[in-house]
mmCIF file of C-alpha atoms in Angstrom:
data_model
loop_
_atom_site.group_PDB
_atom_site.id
_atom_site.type_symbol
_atom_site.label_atom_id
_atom_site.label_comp_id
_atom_site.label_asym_id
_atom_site.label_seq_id
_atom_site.Cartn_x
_atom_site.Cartn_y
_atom_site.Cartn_z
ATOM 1 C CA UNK G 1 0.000 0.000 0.000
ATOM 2 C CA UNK G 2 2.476 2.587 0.995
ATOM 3 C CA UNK G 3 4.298 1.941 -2.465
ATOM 4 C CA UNK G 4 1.049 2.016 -4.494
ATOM 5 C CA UNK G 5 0.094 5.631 -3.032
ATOM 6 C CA UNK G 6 3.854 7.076 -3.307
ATOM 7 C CA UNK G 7 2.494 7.855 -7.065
ATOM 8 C CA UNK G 8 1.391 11.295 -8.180
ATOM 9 C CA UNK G 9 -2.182 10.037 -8.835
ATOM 10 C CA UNK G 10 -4.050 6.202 -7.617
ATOM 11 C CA UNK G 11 -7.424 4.900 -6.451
ATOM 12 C CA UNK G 12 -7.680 2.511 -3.691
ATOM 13 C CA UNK G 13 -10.770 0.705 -2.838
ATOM 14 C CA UNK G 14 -11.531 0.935 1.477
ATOM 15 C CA UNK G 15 -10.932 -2.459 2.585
ATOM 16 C CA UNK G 16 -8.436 -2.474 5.822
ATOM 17 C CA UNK G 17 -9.421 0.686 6.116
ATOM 18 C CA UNK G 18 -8.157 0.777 9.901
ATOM 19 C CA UNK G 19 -4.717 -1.150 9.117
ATOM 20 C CA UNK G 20 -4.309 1.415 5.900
ATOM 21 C CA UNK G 21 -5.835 4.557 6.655
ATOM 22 C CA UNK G 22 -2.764 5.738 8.447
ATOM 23 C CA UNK G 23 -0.969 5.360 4.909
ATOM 24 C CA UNK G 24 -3.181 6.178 2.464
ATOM 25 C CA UNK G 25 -5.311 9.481 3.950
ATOM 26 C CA UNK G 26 -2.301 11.755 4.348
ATOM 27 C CA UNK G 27 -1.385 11.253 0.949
ATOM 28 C CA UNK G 28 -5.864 11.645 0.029
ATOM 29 C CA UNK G 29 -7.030 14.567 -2.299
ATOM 30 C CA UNK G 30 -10.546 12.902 -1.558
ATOM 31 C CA UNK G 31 -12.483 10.276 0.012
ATOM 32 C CA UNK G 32 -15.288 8.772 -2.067
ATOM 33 C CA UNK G 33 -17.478 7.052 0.469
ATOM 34 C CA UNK G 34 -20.114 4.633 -1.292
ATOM 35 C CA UNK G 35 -22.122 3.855 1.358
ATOM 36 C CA UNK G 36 -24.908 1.382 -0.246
ATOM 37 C CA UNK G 37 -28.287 0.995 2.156
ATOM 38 C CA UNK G 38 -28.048 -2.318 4.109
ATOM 39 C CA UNK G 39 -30.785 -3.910 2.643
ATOM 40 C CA UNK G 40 -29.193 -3.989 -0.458
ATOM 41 C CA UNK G 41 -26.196 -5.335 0.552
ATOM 42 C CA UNK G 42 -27.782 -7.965 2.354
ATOM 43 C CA UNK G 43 -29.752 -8.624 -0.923
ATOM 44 C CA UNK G 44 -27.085 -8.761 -2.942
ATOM 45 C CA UNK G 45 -25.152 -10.896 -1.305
ATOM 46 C CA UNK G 46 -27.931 -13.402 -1.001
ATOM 47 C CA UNK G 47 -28.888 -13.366 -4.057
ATOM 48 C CA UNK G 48 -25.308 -13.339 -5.745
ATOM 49 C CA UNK G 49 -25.127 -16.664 -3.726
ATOM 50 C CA UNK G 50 -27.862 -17.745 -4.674
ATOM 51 C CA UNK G 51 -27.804 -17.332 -8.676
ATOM 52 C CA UNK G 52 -24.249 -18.688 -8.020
ATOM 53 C CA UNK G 53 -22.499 -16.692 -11.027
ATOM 54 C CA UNK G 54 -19.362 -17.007 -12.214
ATOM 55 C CA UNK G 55 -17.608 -13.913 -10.679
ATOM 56 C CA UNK G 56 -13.912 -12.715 -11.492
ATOM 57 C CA UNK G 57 -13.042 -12.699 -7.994
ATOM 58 C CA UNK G 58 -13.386 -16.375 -7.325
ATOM 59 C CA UNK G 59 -10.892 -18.670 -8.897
ATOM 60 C CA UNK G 60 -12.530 -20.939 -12.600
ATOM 61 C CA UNK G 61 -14.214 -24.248 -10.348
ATOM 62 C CA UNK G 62 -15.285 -22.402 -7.151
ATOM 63 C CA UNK G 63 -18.282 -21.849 -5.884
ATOM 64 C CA UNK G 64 -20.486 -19.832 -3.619
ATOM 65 C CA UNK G 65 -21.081 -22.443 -0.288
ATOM 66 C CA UNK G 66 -24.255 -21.361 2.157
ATOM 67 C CA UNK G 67 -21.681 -22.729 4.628
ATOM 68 C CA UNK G 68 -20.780 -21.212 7.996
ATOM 69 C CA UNK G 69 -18.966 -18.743 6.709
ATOM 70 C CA UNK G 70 -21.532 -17.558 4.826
ATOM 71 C CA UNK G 71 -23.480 -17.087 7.250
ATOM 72 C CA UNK G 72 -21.044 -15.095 9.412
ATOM 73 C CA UNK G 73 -20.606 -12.417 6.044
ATOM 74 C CA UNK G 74 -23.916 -12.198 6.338
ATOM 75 C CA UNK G 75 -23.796 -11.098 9.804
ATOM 76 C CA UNK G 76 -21.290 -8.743 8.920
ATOM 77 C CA UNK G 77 -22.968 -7.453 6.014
ATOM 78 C CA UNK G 78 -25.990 -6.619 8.788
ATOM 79 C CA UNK G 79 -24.055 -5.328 11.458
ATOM 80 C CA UNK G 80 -21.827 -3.154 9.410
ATOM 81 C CA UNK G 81 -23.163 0.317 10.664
ATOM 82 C CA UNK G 82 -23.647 -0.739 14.219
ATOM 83 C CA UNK G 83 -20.263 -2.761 14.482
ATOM 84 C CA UNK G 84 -17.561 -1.516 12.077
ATOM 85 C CA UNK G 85 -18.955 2.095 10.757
ATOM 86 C CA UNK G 86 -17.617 3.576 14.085
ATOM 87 C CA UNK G 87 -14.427 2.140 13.575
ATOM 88 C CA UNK G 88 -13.478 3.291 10.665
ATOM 89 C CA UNK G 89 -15.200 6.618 11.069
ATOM 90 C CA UNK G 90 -12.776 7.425 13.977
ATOM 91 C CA UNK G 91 -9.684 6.057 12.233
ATOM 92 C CA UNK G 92 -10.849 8.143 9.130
ATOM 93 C CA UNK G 93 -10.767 11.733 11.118
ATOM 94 C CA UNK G 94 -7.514 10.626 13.002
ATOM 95 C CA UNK G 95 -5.597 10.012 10.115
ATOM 96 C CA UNK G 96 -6.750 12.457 7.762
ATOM 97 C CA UNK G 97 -9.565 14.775 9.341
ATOM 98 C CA UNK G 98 -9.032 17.358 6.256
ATOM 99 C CA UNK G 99 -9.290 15.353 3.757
ATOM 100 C CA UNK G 100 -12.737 15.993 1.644
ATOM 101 C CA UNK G 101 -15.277 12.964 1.808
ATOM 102 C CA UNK G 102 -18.178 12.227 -0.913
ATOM 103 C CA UNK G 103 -20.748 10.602 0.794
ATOM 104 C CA UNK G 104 -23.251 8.740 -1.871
ATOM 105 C CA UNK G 105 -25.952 6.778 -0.252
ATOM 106 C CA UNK G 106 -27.049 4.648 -3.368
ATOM 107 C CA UNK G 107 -27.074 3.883 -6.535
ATOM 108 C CA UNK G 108 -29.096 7.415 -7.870
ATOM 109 C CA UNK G 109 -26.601 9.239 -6.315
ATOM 110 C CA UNK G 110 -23.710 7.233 -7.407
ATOM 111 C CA UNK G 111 -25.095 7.969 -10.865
ATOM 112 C CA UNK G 112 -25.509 11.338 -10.763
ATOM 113 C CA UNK G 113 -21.838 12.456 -9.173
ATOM 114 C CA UNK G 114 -20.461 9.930 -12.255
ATOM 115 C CA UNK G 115 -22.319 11.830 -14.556
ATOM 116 C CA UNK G 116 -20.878 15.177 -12.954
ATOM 117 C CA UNK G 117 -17.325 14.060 -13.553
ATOM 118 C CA UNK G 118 -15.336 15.400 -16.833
ATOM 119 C CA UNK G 119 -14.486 13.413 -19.297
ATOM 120 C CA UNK G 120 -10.796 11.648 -19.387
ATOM 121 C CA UNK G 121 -9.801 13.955 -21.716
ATOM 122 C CA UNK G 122 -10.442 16.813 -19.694
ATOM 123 C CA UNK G 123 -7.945 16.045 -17.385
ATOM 124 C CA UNK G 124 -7.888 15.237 -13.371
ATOM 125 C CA UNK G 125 -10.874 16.468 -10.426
ATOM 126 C CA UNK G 126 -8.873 19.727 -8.969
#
């Protein structure tokens, strides 16, 4: 991580947000939270299982398994804002408490500030 955001310009996505936050925000022009509504998320996940896809992220032969595991994402996926929003919310103003954040609360809005950005072309957001 700390290599990939020495660069002038890079996107990273907010997984280990509390192990990487410390690294990544100082170095932040902007924070683009998408913060999808539980019940979609929940929804998704079921139903991703459930249709049982081929997705890129699981290795050719794989599978989605209703297993135990499962069932604990799940619970994450539920518990999210109660359990883990706080979390990262704190580690998020500690480590970079001036750095801008987008908040977009579904897809609509997701849409619209995409459709706000310029074009390649036009060079980067100042």
């Amino acid at each position: 991580v700390r290599d990939a955001v020495a660069a002038d310009g890079w996107v990273c996505e907010g997984n280990y947000a509390r192990r990487t936050f410390d690294l990544r925000l100082p170095r932040a022009d902007l924070i683009i939270w998408l913060d999808t509504p539980r019940l979609t998320c929940f929804t998704r996940v079921i139903l991703r299982s459930a249709l049982n896809r081929p997705r890129p992220d699981i290795p050719a032969g794989c599978t989605e398994k209703l297993d135990r595991e499962f069932l604990t994402f799940l619970k994450y996926v539920w518990t999210f804002d109660r359990g883990h929003r706080p979390g990262i919310e704190a580690v998020r103003l500690a480590a970079g408490p001036s750095v801008p954040v987008v908040h977009l609360r579904g897809g609509q809005q997701i849409a619209e500030f995409l459709e706000r950005l310029p074009a390649a072309s036009e060079g980067c957001l100042e």
